[in-house]
């Protein structure tokens, strides 16, 4: 049986409509996850929720314990993970307020604990990451968006930078030349670690600002916050629809 877990990003501190039933703080070989994992029900369907940045949300992207978070989700029986990520828009179609289900990623992060593989079991592993997001879960998200009349882009390259600072205009020009459509700070190593654990993993990105150098105004946290607040309800509807379509008995 498939079990959904949701990793909330900036601005998503809970899942709207999730009736909480329990809280879990599993220990992992990598330490504690960012926050207790909330178990709850969407209708009659069990869902786990984890806030990536902690509760209160103060853990910056480069210090998130991605390994503990994914290990903890897996230890509770999660098979499928939908990650929510706030991003800046690079491609002209990626304007603030747009929802995106990316299908590719380029990793610009460094110095993060990015693998479970330390060679200690005597095996050499190279996971296939040609398609970094789980195709079936992506398509299920796209179908749920369609069903709920939520407009979203279903193909995009997600560039992931180290943060916590935002990018320079020149860095964004470079990302654009590399083919990135959106830029965020938390998509990696999360997606690769999920693949190592054989979790089905997909991301829903919320565009909250034009990337550096592309907007008329300086990037403002206040404006990002307003868009996040507005879009959080839409993401909640998308997830409820996904659960009804893919996870309900
Ligand atoms: N860059 C990187 N991460 C982000 C951005 C951005 O412009 N907006 C939200 N997360």
CSV table of C-alpha atoms and ligand atoms in Angstrom, one decimal:
chain,number,residue,atom,x,y,z
A,1,UNK,CA,0.0,0.0,0.0
A,2,UNK,CA,1.3,3.4,-0.9
A,3,UNK,CA,1.7,6.0,1.9
A,4,UNK,CA,2.0,9.7,1.3
A,5,UNK,CA,4.4,12.0,3.2
A,6,UNK,CA,4.5,15.8,2.5
A,7,UNK,CA,7.6,17.9,3.1
A,8,UNK,CA,6.5,21.5,3.6
A,9,UNK,CA,8.7,24.4,2.5
A,10,UNK,CA,8.9,28.0,3.4
A,11,UNK,CA,5.5,29.3,4.3
A,12,UNK,CA,3.9,25.9,4.6
A,13,UNK,CA,3.8,25.2,8.3
A,14,UNK,CA,0.8,22.8,8.3
A,15,UNK,CA,-1.4,21.1,5.8
A,16,UNK,CA,-4.7,22.9,5.5
A,17,UNK,CA,-7.5,20.4,6.1
A,18,UNK,CA,-5.3,17.7,7.8
A,19,UNK,CA,-7.0,16.4,10.9
A,20,UNK,CA,-4.0,15.7,13.2
A,21,UNK,CA,-4.0,12.3,14.9
A,22,UNK,CA,-0.4,11.9,16.2
A,23,UNK,CA,3.0,13.4,16.3
A,24,UNK,CA,6.2,11.3,15.8
A,25,UNK,CA,9.8,12.1,16.7
A,26,UNK,CA,11.8,9.1,15.4
A,27,UNK,CA,15.5,8.9,16.0
A,28,UNK,CA,17.6,8.2,12.9
A,29,UNK,CA,21.2,7.2,12.3
A,30,UNK,CA,21.7,10.8,11.1
A,31,UNK,CA,20.1,12.6,14.1
A,32,UNK,CA,16.8,14.2,14.6
A,33,UNK,CA,14.5,15.3,11.7
A,34,UNK,CA,13.8,19.0,11.3
A,35,UNK,CA,10.6,18.8,13.4
A,36,UNK,CA,8.2,16.2,14.8
A,37,UNK,CA,6.4,14.5,11.9
A,38,UNK,CA,2.7,15.2,12.0
A,39,UNK,CA,0.3,12.3,11.2
A,40,UNK,CA,-3.2,13.1,10.2
A,41,UNK,CA,-6.1,12.3,8.0
A,42,UNK,CA,-7.3,13.9,4.8
A,43,UNK,CA,-10.8,12.4,4.7
A,44,UNK,CA,-10.1,8.8,5.6
A,45,UNK,CA,-6.6,8.7,4.3
A,46,UNK,CA,-3.5,8.9,6.5
A,47,UNK,CA,-0.9,11.4,5.5
A,48,UNK,CA,2.4,12.4,7.2
A,49,UNK,CA,3.7,16.0,7.2
A,50,UNK,CA,7.1,17.3,8.0
A,51,UNK,CA,8.2,21.0,7.9
A,52,UNK,CA,11.6,21.0,6.4
A,53,UNK,CA,12.7,24.2,8.1
A,54,UNK,CA,11.6,23.1,11.6
A,55,UNK,CA,9.0,24.3,13.9
A,56,UNK,CA,9.4,27.3,14.4
A,57,UNK,CA,10.8,27.4,10.8
A,58,UNK,CA,14.3,28.6,11.5
A,59,UNK,CA,16.6,26.0,9.9
A,60,UNK,CA,18.2,27.5,6.8
A,61,UNK,CA,18.4,25.5,3.5
A,62,UNK,CA,22.1,24.5,3.9
A,63,UNK,CA,21.6,23.3,7.4
A,64,UNK,CA,18.5,21.2,6.9
A,65,UNK,CA,19.2,17.6,8.0
A,66,UNK,CA,17.9,16.1,4.7
A,67,UNK,CA,19.1,12.6,5.5
A,68,UNK,CA,17.3,12.5,8.9
A,69,UNK,CA,14.1,13.9,7.3
A,70,UNK,CA,13.9,11.3,4.6
A,71,UNK,CA,15.0,8.4,6.8
A,72,UNK,CA,12.3,9.4,9.4
A,73,UNK,CA,9.6,9.5,6.7
A,74,UNK,CA,10.6,6.1,5.4
A,75,UNK,CA,10.8,4.7,9.0
A,76,UNK,CA,7.1,5.6,9.4
A,77,UNK,CA,6.1,3.7,6.3
A,78,UNK,CA,6.0,6.5,3.8
A,79,UNK,CA,6.5,5.3,0.2
A,80,UNK,CA,5.7,8.6,-1.7
A,81,UNK,CA,7.0,12.1,-0.9
A,82,UNK,CA,5.6,15.3,-2.3
A,83,UNK,CA,8.0,18.2,-1.5
A,84,UNK,CA,6.9,21.8,-1.5
A,85,UNK,CA,9.5,24.3,-2.5
A,86,UNK,CA,9.4,28.1,-2.8
A,87,UNK,CA,11.3,29.2,-5.8
A,88,UNK,CA,12.3,32.3,-7.9
A,89,UNK,CA,11.1,32.4,-11.5
A,90,UNK,CA,13.7,32.5,-14.3
A,91,UNK,CA,11.8,31.6,-17.5
A,92,UNK,CA,9.4,34.2,-18.6
A,93,UNK,CA,6.4,31.9,-18.0
A,94,UNK,CA,7.5,31.5,-14.4
A,95,UNK,CA,5.8,34.5,-12.9
A,96,UNK,CA,5.1,34.9,-9.2
A,97,UNK,CA,2.0,32.9,-8.2
A,98,UNK,CA,2.7,30.2,-10.8
A,99,UNK,CA,2.7,26.5,-9.5
A,100,UNK,CA,5.3,24.2,-11.1
A,101,UNK,CA,5.8,20.5,-11.1
A,102,UNK,CA,9.5,20.3,-12.3
A,103,UNK,CA,10.7,17.3,-14.2
A,104,UNK,CA,14.5,18.0,-14.1
A,105,UNK,CA,16.9,19.4,-11.6
A,106,UNK,CA,20.4,20.9,-11.7
A,107,UNK,CA,22.3,20.8,-8.5
A,108,UNK,CA,24.5,23.8,-7.6
A,109,UNK,CA,24.7,23.1,-3.9
A,110,UNK,CA,27.9,22.1,-2.1
A,111,UNK,CA,29.0,20.8,1.2
A,112,UNK,CA,25.7,19.3,2.2
A,113,UNK,CA,25.4,15.7,3.4
A,114,UNK,CA,24.1,14.5,0.0
A,115,UNK,CA,24.2,10.7,0.1
A,116,UNK,CA,23.5,7.8,2.4
A,117,UNK,CA,26.2,5.9,0.7
A,118,UNK,CA,29.5,5.9,2.7
A,119,UNK,CA,30.8,2.7,1.2
A,120,UNK,CA,30.6,1.0,4.6
A,121,UNK,CA,28.6,-2.0,3.3
A,122,UNK,CA,31.3,-2.8,0.8
A,123,UNK,CA,29.1,-2.1,-2.3
A,124,UNK,CA,29.6,0.5,-5.0
A,125,UNK,CA,26.3,2.2,-5.9
A,126,UNK,CA,25.4,4.7,-8.6
A,127,UNK,CA,21.7,5.4,-8.5
A,128,UNK,CA,20.0,6.2,-11.8
A,129,UNK,CA,19.0,9.9,-11.6
A,130,UNK,CA,18.2,10.5,-15.3
A,131,UNK,CA,14.7,11.4,-14.3
A,132,UNK,CA,15.2,12.9,-10.8
A,133,UNK,CA,11.4,13.1,-10.0
A,134,UNK,CA,9.2,10.0,-10.0
A,135,UNK,CA,7.3,10.1,-13.3
A,136,UNK,CA,4.1,8.5,-12.0
A,137,UNK,CA,3.8,10.7,-9.0
A,138,UNK,CA,4.4,13.8,-11.2
A,139,UNK,CA,1.7,12.7,-13.6
A,140,UNK,CA,-0.6,12.1,-10.6
A,141,UNK,CA,0.0,15.6,-9.4
A,142,UNK,CA,-0.6,17.0,-12.8
A,143,UNK,CA,-3.9,15.0,-13.1
A,144,UNK,CA,-4.9,16.2,-9.6
A,145,UNK,CA,-4.2,19.9,-10.7
A,146,UNK,CA,-6.3,19.3,-13.8
A,147,UNK,CA,-9.2,17.8,-11.8
A,148,UNK,CA,-9.1,20.7,-9.3
A,149,UNK,CA,-8.9,23.3,-12.1
A,150,UNK,CA,-5.5,24.5,-10.7
A,151,UNK,CA,-3.3,25.9,-13.3
A,152,UNK,CA,0.3,24.7,-13.2
A,153,UNK,CA,3.3,24.1,-15.3
A,154,UNK,CA,4.2,20.4,-15.6
A,155,UNK,CA,7.7,20.6,-17.1
A,156,UNK,CA,10.5,22.7,-15.8
A,157,UNK,CA,14.2,22.6,-14.8
A,158,UNK,CA,14.7,23.3,-11.1
A,159,UNK,CA,18.1,24.9,-10.3
A,160,UNK,CA,19.1,24.4,-6.7
A,161,UNK,CA,21.6,26.9,-5.2
A,162,UNK,CA,23.3,26.8,-1.9
A,163,UNK,CA,21.8,29.9,-0.2
A,164,UNK,CA,20.9,31.2,2.2
A,165,UNK,CA,21.6,34.3,0.3
A,166,UNK,CA,19.7,34.9,-2.9
A,167,UNK,CA,21.6,34.9,-6.2
A,168,UNK,CA,23.4,37.7,-8.1
A,169,UNK,CA,21.9,38.8,-11.4
A,170,UNK,CA,24.9,37.2,-13.2
A,171,UNK,CA,24.4,33.9,-11.4
A,172,UNK,CA,20.8,33.9,-12.6
A,173,UNK,CA,21.9,34.7,-16.2
A,174,UNK,CA,24.2,31.6,-15.9
A,175,UNK,CA,21.4,29.5,-14.6
A,176,UNK,CA,19.2,30.6,-17.4
A,177,UNK,CA,21.9,29.7,-19.9
A,178,UNK,CA,22.1,26.3,-18.2
A,179,UNK,CA,18.4,25.8,-18.9
A,180,UNK,CA,17.0,26.4,-15.4
A,181,UNK,CA,13.4,27.7,-15.4
A,182,UNK,CA,13.1,28.2,-11.6
A,183,UNK,CA,15.6,28.5,-8.8
A,184,UNK,CA,15.3,27.4,-5.2
A,185,UNK,CA,17.6,26.3,-2.3
A,186,UNK,CA,16.0,23.1,-0.9
A,187,UNK,CA,15.4,20.7,-3.8
A,188,UNK,CA,18.8,19.0,-3.4
A,189,UNK,CA,20.1,16.8,-2.0
A,190,UNK,CA,16.5,15.9,-1.0
A,191,UNK,CA,15.5,14.5,-4.3
A,192,UNK,CA,18.6,12.3,-4.6
A,193,UNK,CA,18.4,11.0,-1.1
A,194,UNK,CA,14.8,10.1,-1.7
A,195,UNK,CA,15.9,8.1,-4.7
A,196,UNK,CA,18.6,6.3,-2.7
A,197,UNK,CA,15.9,5.2,-0.2
A,198,UNK,CA,13.7,4.1,-3.2
A,199,UNK,CA,11.0,6.6,-2.2
A,200,UNK,CA,8.8,8.0,-5.0
A,201,UNK,CA,9.5,11.7,-4.9
A,202,UNK,CA,8.1,14.7,-6.7
A,203,UNK,CA,8.1,18.4,-6.1
A,204,UNK,CA,5.6,21.2,-6.3
A,205,UNK,CA,7.3,24.6,-6.7
A,206,UNK,CA,5.6,27.8,-5.9
A,207,UNK,CA,7.1,30.8,-7.7
A,208,UNK,CA,7.2,33.6,-5.2
A,209,UNK,CA,9.5,36.2,-6.9
A,210,UNK,CA,11.2,37.0,-10.2
A,211,UNK,CA,14.8,35.7,-9.8
A,212,UNK,CA,17.5,38.2,-9.2
A,213,UNK,CA,17.8,40.8,-11.9
A,214,UNK,CA,14.6,39.9,-13.6
A,215,UNK,CA,12.1,41.9,-11.7
A,216,UNK,CA,11.5,45.7,-11.5
A,217,UNK,CA,11.8,45.8,-7.7
A,218,UNK,CA,14.4,44.4,-5.2
A,219,UNK,CA,13.4,40.9,-4.0
A,220,UNK,CA,11.3,41.4,-0.9
A,221,UNK,CA,10.6,38.8,1.8
A,222,UNK,CA,7.4,40.5,2.5
A,223,UNK,CA,6.1,40.1,-1.0
A,224,UNK,CA,7.3,36.5,-1.1
A,225,UNK,CA,5.4,35.9,2.1
A,226,UNK,CA,2.2,37.3,0.7
A,227,UNK,CA,2.4,35.1,-2.4
A,228,UNK,CA,3.2,32.1,-0.2
A,229,UNK,CA,0.2,32.7,2.0
A,230,UNK,CA,-2.1,32.9,-1.0
A,231,UNK,CA,-0.6,29.9,-2.7
A,232,UNK,CA,-0.6,27.7,0.4
A,233,UNK,CA,-4.4,27.2,0.1
A,234,UNK,CA,-4.0,26.2,-3.6
A,235,UNK,CA,-1.3,23.7,-2.7
A,236,UNK,CA,-3.6,22.3,0.1
A,237,UNK,CA,-6.3,21.8,-2.5
A,238,UNK,CA,-3.9,20.1,-4.9
A,239,UNK,CA,-2.8,17.7,-2.2
A,240,UNK,CA,-6.3,16.9,-1.0
A,241,UNK,CA,-7.2,16.1,-4.6
A,242,UNK,CA,-4.1,14.0,-5.1
A,243,UNK,CA,-4.9,12.0,-1.9
A,244,UNK,CA,-8.5,11.5,-3.0
A,245,UNK,CA,-7.4,10.2,-6.5
A,246,UNK,CA,-4.2,8.2,-5.6
A,247,UNK,CA,-4.3,7.2,-2.0
A,248,UNK,CA,-7.9,6.7,-0.9
A,249,UNK,CA,-9.0,3.1,-0.6
B,1,LIG,N1,16.3,32.1,-5.4
B,1,LIG,C1,16.6,31.0,-4.6
B,1,LIG,N2,15.7,30.5,-3.8
B,1,LIG,C2,14.5,31.1,-3.7
B,1,LIG,C3,14.2,32.2,-4.5
B,1,LIG,C4,15.1,32.7,-5.3
B,1,LIG,O1,14.9,33.7,-6.0
B,1,LIG,N3,12.9,32.5,-4.1
B,1,LIG,C5,12.5,31.6,-3.2
B,1,LIG,N4,13.4,30.7,-3.0
